[in-house]
């Protein structure tokens, strides 16, 4: 599952091209985005007597496009249509979503009902029952101005959840979609005590969130530890709740919520992603990386590639190191093997092939020494090992961009050069000696070792 900006962007050819490239390497199954109810999608209007008028023309194009590209929607019900809003409060995002509660909950119920019923009529209940419906986005911060925040969000959720289930009980609904791992425990308790439908719990956190906001403490939590600490917190809250079997969907995460080129555009993302997978494994049902593409406009129209965007693909359809990291990590096996290291993931595929990821993480933008890693096989050793690399010297398109002078508007020829620089070379092939192999991993390098008995 991946995140991706807002609904209107899904209509662009550049968005769909990036989605196809990411689908190729990750087999992504779901995509989430904001603002399906934004006025630019044209869902909601009112006539002169205040009677609702619905138009699902762009909604159909949005969801048709996802399904045609082999992914299903993770539907985020947001934001408020202006004519349905209780007040004209706009978020600071460039596309100015309205973040106020509805002026009339009967009309909100009616909007959700018509929207969901239309989806079921168009795509069929067997299809739409495999989607997710998440109510709103990050209501605990500035994406919601109801007062008091929590109580008014619960009211919004209750109405939406009941309306969705009234269309068909097979449909899945959840929340609270909070920033900073907030509200999950009280949200579950609210649903349990008031018999409100809930099929999953969702929340968000970023590597550079502060411990004060996530845990109410003053400790310093490193960027590579914050996400899984927060996931673990909500995981435990669900286990000790009145509904301990609820799935946990982490519907946004990344190493940074800011535009930091030395983080999200760099080779640092390879070790960071591998270490996050290592720590979060077993604590969460689904995790949605924010985002798969820099076709993205929260801060305005993209001014140049490699500005610290969240995506795996830079503007111009240029794969970043994070794209290559996902490419390698998706070659890991199905079974995780115990290993006494915090910088190694050892796995086995169903056919018996062992696949190992190892990394050397240093602070973003910092230099550091290479790390020597030796893998020793105590039982029958494989004959050979294929070694793949993602690091500042392998598959790092940002370094190539900097080497060409960081042009604000790369030419078509330069974009072809950058896409070529993003390609990973063929694996190195090593024979094992005495049942072991030793590799050097540069700073912020990720390697994948694929071990075979025969070639």
Short mmCIF file of C-alpha atoms in Angstrom, two decimals:
data_model
loop_
_atom_site.label_atom_id
_atom_site.label_comp_id
_atom_site.label_asym_id
_atom_site.label_seq_id
_atom_site.Cartn_x
_atom_site.Cartn_y
_atom_site.Cartn_z
CA UNK A 1 0.00 0.00 0.00
CA UNK A 2 1.21 3.49 -0.89
CA UNK A 3 0.00 7.04 -0.34
CA UNK A 4 -0.19 9.63 -3.10
CA UNK A 5 -1.22 13.28 -2.68
CA UNK A 6 -4.82 14.03 -3.60
CA UNK A 7 -7.55 12.56 -5.78
CA UNK A 8 -7.27 15.00 -8.72
CA UNK A 9 -3.64 14.00 -9.34
CA UNK A 10 -4.68 10.43 -10.18
CA UNK A 11 -6.14 11.72 -13.47
CA UNK A 12 -2.68 12.72 -14.78
CA UNK A 13 -0.69 10.58 -17.15
CA UNK A 14 2.50 11.24 -15.13
CA UNK A 15 0.81 9.88 -11.97
CA UNK A 16 -0.35 6.75 -13.74
CA UNK A 17 3.06 6.15 -15.34
CA UNK A 18 4.73 6.38 -11.92
CA UNK A 19 2.10 4.05 -10.46
CA UNK A 20 2.79 1.45 -13.14
CA UNK A 21 6.55 1.61 -12.49
CA UNK A 22 6.06 1.16 -8.74
CA UNK A 23 3.51 -1.60 -9.27
CA UNK A 24 6.09 -3.45 -11.37
CA UNK A 25 8.61 -3.70 -8.54
CA UNK A 26 6.36 -3.90 -5.47
CA UNK A 27 3.07 -5.51 -6.61
CA UNK A 28 1.35 -2.73 -4.62
CA UNK A 29 -2.31 -3.61 -4.00
CA UNK A 30 -3.80 -0.38 -2.54
CA UNK A 31 -3.34 3.36 -3.01
CA UNK A 32 -4.57 6.04 -0.61
CA UNK A 33 -4.94 9.78 -1.23
CA UNK A 34 -6.71 12.81 0.19
CA UNK A 35 -9.61 14.94 -1.03
CA UNK A 36 -12.06 12.77 -2.97
CA UNK A 37 -14.73 15.24 -1.75
CA UNK A 38 -12.72 18.35 -2.72
CA UNK A 39 -14.67 20.71 -4.96
CA UNK A 40 -12.22 20.14 -7.85
CA UNK A 41 -13.63 16.59 -8.09
CA UNK A 42 -17.14 18.08 -8.35
CA UNK A 43 -18.93 15.52 -6.16
CA UNK A 44 -21.18 17.90 -4.20
CA UNK A 45 -23.21 21.00 -5.01
CA UNK A 46 -26.52 22.48 -3.86
CA UNK A 47 -29.34 24.08 -5.81
CA UNK A 48 -30.88 27.43 -4.90
CA UNK A 49 -33.12 25.74 -2.31
CA UNK A 50 -30.13 24.01 -0.66
CA UNK A 51 -30.94 20.57 -2.03
CA UNK A 52 -27.84 18.43 -2.66
CA UNK A 53 -26.70 17.72 -6.23
CA UNK A 54 -24.24 14.86 -6.79
CA UNK A 55 -21.86 14.31 -9.70
CA UNK A 56 -19.62 11.22 -9.77
CA UNK A 57 -18.07 11.75 -13.21
CA UNK A 58 -14.54 12.48 -11.93
CA UNK A 59 -14.89 9.96 -9.11
CA UNK A 60 -15.43 7.27 -11.75
CA UNK A 61 -12.34 8.40 -13.69
CA UNK A 62 -10.26 8.39 -10.49
CA UNK A 63 -11.19 4.86 -9.43
CA UNK A 64 -11.34 3.43 -12.96
CA UNK A 65 -7.74 4.58 -13.41
CA UNK A 66 -6.58 2.80 -10.27
CA UNK A 67 -8.36 -0.44 -11.10
CA UNK A 68 -7.11 -0.40 -14.70
CA UNK A 69 -3.58 -0.22 -13.30
CA UNK A 70 -4.11 -3.18 -10.98
CA UNK A 71 -4.57 -1.44 -7.63
CA UNK A 72 -7.56 -0.93 -5.37
CA UNK A 73 -8.56 2.28 -3.59
CA UNK A 74 -7.98 2.84 0.10
CA UNK A 75 -10.75 5.44 0.25
CA UNK A 76 -10.11 8.38 2.56
CA UNK A 77 -13.36 10.31 3.08
CA UNK A 78 -12.11 13.91 2.92
CA UNK A 79 -12.30 16.89 2.82
CA UNK A 80 -15.55 18.84 3.28
CA UNK A 81 -17.25 20.24 0.16
CA UNK A 82 -17.45 24.02 0.62
CA UNK A 83 -21.24 24.17 0.35
CA UNK A 84 -21.57 21.47 3.03
CA UNK A 85 -19.05 23.03 5.45
CA UNK A 86 -20.16 24.68 8.70
CA UNK A 87 -17.47 27.36 8.23
CA UNK A 88 -15.13 28.39 5.39
CA UNK A 89 -11.89 27.25 7.07
CA UNK A 90 -9.21 26.22 4.58
CA UNK A 91 -6.06 24.24 5.27
CA UNK A 92 -2.75 25.83 4.28
CA UNK A 93 -2.04 23.23 1.57
CA UNK A 94 -1.69 24.76 -1.89
CA UNK A 95 -4.95 23.19 -3.07
CA UNK A 96 -6.79 24.65 -0.04
CA UNK A 97 -9.00 21.85 1.29
CA UNK A 98 -11.90 22.78 3.58
CA UNK A 99 -11.32 21.23 7.01
CA UNK A 100 -14.52 22.20 8.85
CA UNK A 101 -17.28 19.86 10.07
CA UNK A 102 -20.49 19.62 8.06
CA UNK A 103 -23.17 22.24 8.59
CA UNK A 104 -25.82 19.50 8.55
CA UNK A 105 -25.22 15.87 9.51
CA UNK A 106 -28.27 14.72 7.57
CA UNK A 107 -26.60 16.06 4.43
CA UNK A 108 -23.25 14.51 5.41
CA UNK A 109 -24.96 11.14 5.87
CA UNK A 110 -26.66 11.58 2.51
CA UNK A 111 -23.36 12.42 0.76
CA UNK A 112 -21.60 9.36 2.19
CA UNK A 113 -24.58 7.14 1.35
CA UNK A 114 -24.88 8.33 -2.27
CA UNK A 115 -21.10 8.14 -2.78
CA UNK A 116 -20.74 4.60 -1.41
CA UNK A 117 -23.91 3.32 -3.07
CA UNK A 118 -22.65 4.68 -6.39
CA UNK A 119 -19.35 2.78 -5.97
CA UNK A 120 -21.18 -0.47 -5.18
CA UNK A 121 -23.53 0.02 -8.15
CA UNK A 122 -20.61 0.71 -10.49
CA UNK A 123 -18.04 -1.85 -9.36
CA UNK A 124 -20.14 -4.44 -7.50
CA UNK A 125 -20.13 -5.40 -3.84
CA UNK A 126 -17.65 -8.26 -4.38
CA UNK A 127 -15.10 -5.70 -5.56
CA UNK A 128 -15.86 -2.78 -3.23
CA UNK A 129 -15.96 -5.04 -0.16
CA UNK A 130 -12.21 -5.51 -0.75
CA UNK A 131 -11.60 -1.75 -0.48
CA UNK A 132 -11.12 0.20 2.75
CA UNK A 133 -13.05 3.31 3.84
CA UNK A 134 -11.11 5.55 6.23
CA UNK A 135 -12.91 8.54 7.74
CA UNK A 136 -10.96 11.80 7.32
CA UNK A 137 -7.25 12.53 7.69
CA UNK A 138 -5.33 13.52 10.83
CA UNK A 139 -8.24 15.09 12.75
CA UNK A 140 -6.03 15.63 15.82
CA UNK A 141 -4.04 18.38 14.06
CA UNK A 142 -4.91 21.17 11.61
CA UNK A 143 -6.87 19.02 9.15
CA UNK A 144 -9.94 19.30 11.41
CA UNK A 145 -11.27 22.41 13.13
CA UNK A 146 -14.24 20.91 14.97
CA UNK A 147 -14.24 21.84 18.66
CA UNK A 148 -13.58 19.96 20.78
CA UNK A 149 -11.52 18.10 18.20
CA UNK A 150 -11.90 14.56 19.43
CA UNK A 151 -15.62 14.67 20.24
CA UNK A 152 -16.54 16.32 16.94
CA UNK A 153 -14.38 13.89 14.97
CA UNK A 154 -16.09 10.97 16.69
CA UNK A 155 -19.42 12.45 15.65
CA UNK A 156 -18.22 12.70 12.03
CA UNK A 157 -16.91 9.12 12.17
CA UNK A 158 -20.07 7.70 13.74
CA UNK A 159 -22.28 9.17 11.03
CA UNK A 160 -19.98 8.04 8.20
CA UNK A 161 -19.48 4.52 9.56
CA UNK A 162 -23.20 3.92 10.04
CA UNK A 163 -23.98 5.30 6.59
CA UNK A 164 -21.39 3.01 4.96
CA UNK A 165 -22.63 -0.08 6.78
CA UNK A 166 -26.22 0.81 5.89
CA UNK A 167 -25.29 0.53 2.21
CA UNK A 168 -23.77 -2.92 2.78
CA UNK A 169 -22.49 -4.56 5.95
CA UNK A 170 -19.60 -6.17 4.02
CA UNK A 171 -17.91 -2.81 3.49
CA UNK A 172 -14.88 -2.04 5.69
CA UNK A 173 -14.64 1.22 7.64
CA UNK A 174 -12.12 2.52 10.14
CA UNK A 175 -10.17 5.40 11.66
CA UNK A 176 -9.16 7.58 13.41
CA UNK A 177 -6.42 8.25 10.78
CA UNK A 178 -4.57 10.40 13.30
CA UNK A 179 -1.15 11.97 13.10
CA UNK A 180 1.46 11.05 15.73
CA UNK A 181 -0.14 7.73 16.75
CA UNK A 182 -2.89 9.54 18.67
CA UNK A 183 -6.37 8.62 19.90
CA UNK A 184 -6.38 4.90 18.98
CA UNK A 185 -7.21 3.69 22.50
CA UNK A 186 -10.03 6.18 23.12
CA UNK A 187 -11.33 5.69 19.57
CA UNK A 188 -11.68 1.92 20.06
CA UNK A 189 -13.29 2.43 23.45
CA UNK A 190 -15.74 4.95 21.95
CA UNK A 191 -16.74 2.51 19.19
CA UNK A 192 -17.10 -0.40 21.64
CA UNK A 193 -19.18 1.52 24.18
CA UNK A 194 -21.47 3.09 21.57
CA UNK A 195 -21.71 0.12 19.19
CA UNK A 196 -20.18 2.08 16.31
CA UNK A 197 -18.94 -0.03 13.36
CA UNK A 198 -15.16 -0.31 13.06
CA UNK A 199 -13.19 -2.83 10.99
CA UNK A 200 -9.64 -1.51 11.37
CA UNK A 201 -7.60 1.08 13.26
CA UNK A 202 -5.41 3.53 11.33
CA UNK A 203 -2.80 6.09 12.33
CA UNK A 204 0.34 7.87 11.08
CA UNK A 205 3.81 8.80 12.22
CA UNK A 206 7.02 10.07 10.62
CA UNK A 207 10.63 9.44 11.54
CA UNK A 208 11.19 13.05 12.63
CA UNK A 209 8.04 13.37 14.76
CA UNK A 210 8.82 14.48 18.32
CA UNK A 211 8.55 12.20 21.35
CA UNK A 212 6.52 14.91 23.12
CA UNK A 213 3.83 14.63 20.43
CA UNK A 214 3.85 10.84 20.07
CA UNK A 215 4.59 9.57 23.58
CA UNK A 216 4.29 12.63 25.84
CA UNK A 217 7.93 12.22 26.88
CA UNK A 218 11.08 14.33 26.49
CA UNK A 219 13.35 11.56 25.25
CA UNK A 220 15.32 11.77 22.03
CA UNK A 221 14.15 9.02 19.69
CA UNK A 222 16.30 8.52 16.59
CA UNK A 223 14.74 8.88 13.17
CA UNK A 224 15.21 5.16 12.49
CA UNK A 225 13.37 4.16 15.71
CA UNK A 226 10.39 6.51 15.86
CA UNK A 227 8.08 4.81 13.35
CA UNK A 228 8.17 1.34 14.87
CA UNK A 229 8.06 2.67 18.43
CA UNK A 230 4.82 4.41 17.48
CA UNK A 231 3.47 1.35 15.65
CA UNK A 232 4.28 -0.73 18.74
CA UNK A 233 2.41 1.73 20.95
CA UNK A 234 -0.81 1.43 18.92
CA UNK A 235 -0.36 -2.32 18.49
CA UNK A 236 -0.34 -2.70 22.28
CA UNK A 237 -3.32 -0.35 22.67
CA UNK A 238 -5.34 -2.55 20.32
CA UNK A 239 -4.29 -5.75 22.12
CA UNK A 240 -5.41 -4.36 25.49
CA UNK A 241 -8.64 -2.85 24.11
CA UNK A 242 -12.21 -4.21 24.07
CA UNK A 243 -11.53 -5.22 20.41
CA UNK A 244 -8.09 -6.87 20.54
CA UNK A 245 -8.39 -8.51 17.09
CA UNK A 246 -8.81 -5.26 15.11
CA UNK A 247 -6.33 -5.00 12.22
CA UNK A 248 -3.83 -2.13 12.36
CA UNK A 249 -3.33 -0.19 9.12
CA UNK A 250 -0.51 2.36 9.27
CA UNK A 251 -1.86 4.60 6.52
CA UNK A 252 1.10 7.06 6.39
CA UNK A 253 4.78 6.75 7.25
CA UNK A 254 8.10 8.04 5.96
CA UNK A 255 11.48 9.07 7.37
CA UNK A 256 10.43 12.75 7.33
CA UNK A 257 7.28 14.87 7.10
CA UNK A 258 9.39 17.78 5.82
CA UNK A 259 11.13 18.37 2.48
CA UNK A 260 14.62 17.11 3.30
CA UNK A 261 16.59 16.13 0.15
CA UNK A 262 19.34 14.50 2.25
CA UNK A 263 16.67 12.17 3.63
CA UNK A 264 13.93 11.24 1.17
CA UNK A 265 15.88 11.82 -2.06
CA UNK A 266 19.04 10.07 -0.89
CA UNK A 267 20.54 6.62 -0.45
CA UNK A 268 19.82 6.94 3.29
CA UNK A 269 16.33 5.64 2.50
CA UNK A 270 17.65 2.14 1.71
CA UNK A 271 18.98 1.42 5.21
CA UNK A 272 16.11 3.36 6.80
CA UNK A 273 13.45 1.32 5.01
CA UNK A 274 15.17 -2.00 5.69
CA UNK A 275 15.58 -1.19 9.38
CA UNK A 276 11.95 -0.05 9.64
CA UNK A 277 10.74 -3.31 8.11
CA UNK A 278 12.98 -5.25 10.50
CA UNK A 279 11.51 -3.52 13.56
CA UNK A 280 7.84 -3.27 12.51
CA UNK A 281 7.50 -6.85 11.28
CA UNK A 282 4.70 -8.56 13.21
CA UNK A 283 3.24 -5.39 14.73
CA UNK A 284 1.05 -4.18 11.86
CA UNK A 285 -1.22 -5.58 9.14
CA UNK A 286 -0.44 -3.03 6.42
CA UNK A 287 1.91 -0.06 6.12
CA UNK A 288 1.45 2.68 3.55
CA UNK A 289 4.60 4.58 2.56
CA UNK A 290 3.88 8.25 1.89
CA UNK A 291 4.23 8.50 -1.18
CA UNK A 292 4.99 6.53 -4.33
CA UNK A 293 5.37 9.63 -6.54
CA UNK A 294 6.46 13.27 -6.51
CA UNK A 295 3.43 14.06 -8.66
CA UNK A 296 2.37 15.93 -5.56
CA UNK A 297 1.32 19.51 -4.78
CA UNK A 298 0.77 20.09 -1.08
CA UNK A 299 3.42 22.84 -1.10
CA UNK A 300 2.53 24.00 -4.61
CA UNK A 301 3.60 23.09 -8.12
CA UNK A 302 6.88 21.15 -8.08
CA UNK A 303 9.67 23.56 -8.99
CA UNK A 304 12.50 21.10 -9.64
CA UNK A 305 13.36 17.43 -9.20
CA UNK A 306 14.96 16.25 -5.95
CA UNK A 307 13.50 18.93 -3.68
CA UNK A 308 12.99 16.48 -0.80
CA UNK A 309 9.66 15.14 -2.00
CA UNK A 310 8.18 12.06 -0.36
CA UNK A 311 7.92 9.90 -3.47
CA UNK A 312 9.90 6.98 -4.86
CA UNK A 313 9.76 8.69 -8.25
CA UNK A 314 11.12 12.23 -8.73
CA UNK A 315 9.47 14.70 -11.10
CA UNK A 316 9.98 13.51 -14.66
CA UNK A 317 9.49 9.86 -13.73
CA UNK A 318 13.03 9.50 -12.36
CA UNK A 319 13.45 6.62 -9.88
CA UNK A 320 15.11 7.64 -6.61
CA UNK A 321 17.27 5.45 -4.34
CA UNK A 322 14.11 4.68 -2.32
CA UNK A 323 12.59 3.11 -5.46
CA UNK A 324 15.61 0.85 -5.80
CA UNK A 325 15.49 0.03 -2.09
CA UNK A 326 11.89 -1.16 -2.45
CA UNK A 327 12.93 -3.08 -5.55
CA UNK A 328 15.55 -5.03 -3.59
CA UNK A 329 13.52 -5.47 -0.42
CA UNK A 330 10.65 -6.97 -2.40
CA UNK A 331 12.98 -9.82 -3.37
CA UNK A 332 13.17 -10.98 0.25
CA UNK A 333 11.62 -14.34 1.10
CA UNK A 334 8.40 -15.29 2.87
CA UNK A 335 9.98 -16.74 6.02
CA UNK A 336 12.06 -14.62 8.37
CA UNK A 337 15.07 -16.29 10.01
CA UNK A 338 16.54 -15.36 13.36
CA UNK A 339 19.79 -13.44 13.15
CA UNK A 340 21.69 -11.65 15.92
CA UNK A 341 22.10 -8.28 14.19
CA UNK A 342 20.22 -4.99 14.03
CA UNK A 343 21.43 -4.32 10.48
CA UNK A 344 20.52 -7.61 8.78
CA UNK A 345 17.28 -9.25 7.64
CA UNK A 346 17.62 -12.94 6.79
CA UNK A 347 14.80 -14.69 4.93
CA UNK A 348 13.98 -17.83 2.98
CA UNK A 349 11.74 -18.13 -0.05
CA UNK A 350 9.28 -20.97 -0.53
CA UNK A 351 11.68 -22.68 -2.94
CA UNK A 352 14.36 -22.72 -0.23
CA UNK A 353 16.46 -19.84 -1.61
CA UNK A 354 17.95 -17.71 1.15
CA UNK A 355 17.82 -13.94 0.62
CA UNK A 356 19.56 -11.58 3.03
CA UNK A 357 19.47 -7.78 3.29
CA UNK A 358 22.27 -5.95 5.10
CA UNK A 359 22.89 -2.23 5.48
CA UNK A 360 25.15 0.49 6.83
CA UNK A 361 23.12 3.44 8.09
CA UNK A 362 24.64 6.79 9.02
CA UNK A 363 22.90 10.14 9.64
CA UNK A 364 21.41 11.79 6.55
CA UNK A 365 23.98 13.89 4.71
CA UNK A 366 26.84 12.62 6.87
CA UNK A 367 29.93 10.70 5.82
CA UNK A 368 30.86 7.45 7.49
CA UNK A 369 33.21 4.49 7.17
CA UNK A 370 32.26 1.38 5.19
CA UNK A 371 30.99 -1.60 7.15
CA UNK A 372 32.39 -5.08 6.63
CA UNK A 373 29.79 -7.84 6.90
CA UNK A 374 30.62 -11.54 6.90
CA UNK A 375 27.87 -14.11 6.42
CA UNK A 376 28.78 -17.58 7.66
CA UNK A 377 26.72 -20.71 6.93
CA UNK A 378 27.03 -23.29 9.69
CA UNK A 379 25.30 -26.08 7.80
CA UNK A 380 25.51 -26.88 4.08
CA UNK A 381 26.66 -23.68 2.40
CA UNK A 382 25.30 -22.51 -0.95
CA UNK A 383 27.71 -22.55 -3.86
CA UNK A 384 27.39 -18.96 -4.98
CA UNK A 385 25.85 -15.65 -3.99
CA UNK A 386 24.44 -12.83 -6.14
CA UNK A 387 24.99 -9.42 -4.51
CA UNK A 388 22.90 -6.37 -5.41
CA UNK A 389 23.76 -2.85 -4.23
CA UNK A 390 21.87 0.42 -3.65
CA UNK A 391 24.15 3.14 -2.33
CA UNK A 392 25.60 6.51 -3.39
CA UNK A 393 27.46 4.70 -6.23
CA UNK A 394 24.72 2.30 -7.39
CA UNK A 395 21.25 3.42 -8.49
CA UNK A 396 21.49 6.94 -6.97
CA UNK A 397 19.91 9.31 -9.50
CA UNK A 398 20.21 12.29 -7.15
CA UNK A 399 24.00 12.12 -7.25
CA UNK A 400 23.83 12.10 -11.04
CA UNK A 401 21.49 15.11 -10.90
CA UNK A 402 23.96 16.99 -8.69
CA UNK A 403 26.83 16.04 -11.01
CA UNK A 404 25.03 17.62 -13.97
CA UNK A 405 24.63 20.88 -12.00
CA UNK A 406 21.13 20.33 -10.53
CA UNK A 407 19.21 21.88 -13.45
CA UNK A 408 15.84 23.26 -12.38
CA UNK A 409 14.24 22.05 -15.62
CA UNK A 410 16.18 19.03 -16.93
CA UNK A 411 15.96 18.54 -20.68
CA UNK A 412 14.53 15.36 -22.14
CA UNK A 413 18.09 14.17 -22.79
CA UNK A 414 19.06 14.87 -19.17
CA UNK A 415 15.98 13.03 -17.90
CA UNK A 416 17.03 10.01 -19.97
CA UNK A 417 20.50 10.27 -18.41
CA UNK A 418 19.01 10.40 -14.91
CA UNK A 419 16.74 7.44 -15.54
CA UNK A 420 19.77 5.52 -16.80
CA UNK A 421 21.72 6.47 -13.66
CA UNK A 422 18.87 5.06 -11.56
CA UNK A 423 19.21 1.61 -13.13
CA UNK A 424 20.85 -1.01 -10.93
CA UNK A 425 23.79 -2.87 -12.44
CA UNK A 426 23.66 -6.67 -12.70
CA UNK A 427 24.51 -8.45 -9.44
CA UNK A 428 28.05 -9.32 -8.51
CA UNK A 429 28.53 -13.08 -8.43
CA UNK A 430 30.74 -14.43 -5.63
CA UNK A 431 31.84 -17.99 -4.90
CA UNK A 432 31.67 -18.85 -1.23
CA UNK A 433 34.94 -19.71 0.50
CA UNK A 434 34.82 -21.98 3.54
CA UNK A 435 31.05 -21.47 3.72
CA UNK A 436 31.23 -17.69 4.09
CA UNK A 437 31.18 -14.44 2.13
CA UNK A 438 32.45 -11.01 3.21
CA UNK A 439 31.17 -7.77 1.70
CA UNK A 440 31.93 -4.09 2.15
CA UNK A 441 28.90 -1.79 2.50
CA UNK A 442 29.51 1.94 2.08
CA UNK A 443 27.83 4.53 4.27
CA UNK A 444 24.06 4.49 3.67
CA UNK A 445 24.38 1.42 1.51
CA UNK A 446 21.91 -1.45 1.25
CA UNK A 447 22.89 -4.83 -0.17
CA UNK A 448 20.82 -7.87 -1.03
CA UNK A 449 22.42 -11.30 -1.08
CA UNK A 450 20.65 -14.05 -2.99
CA UNK A 451 22.18 -17.45 -2.22
CA UNK A 452 21.87 -20.41 -4.54
CA UNK A 453 23.14 -23.99 -4.48
CA UNK A 454 23.28 -24.10 -8.26
CA UNK A 455 23.21 -21.66 -11.12
#
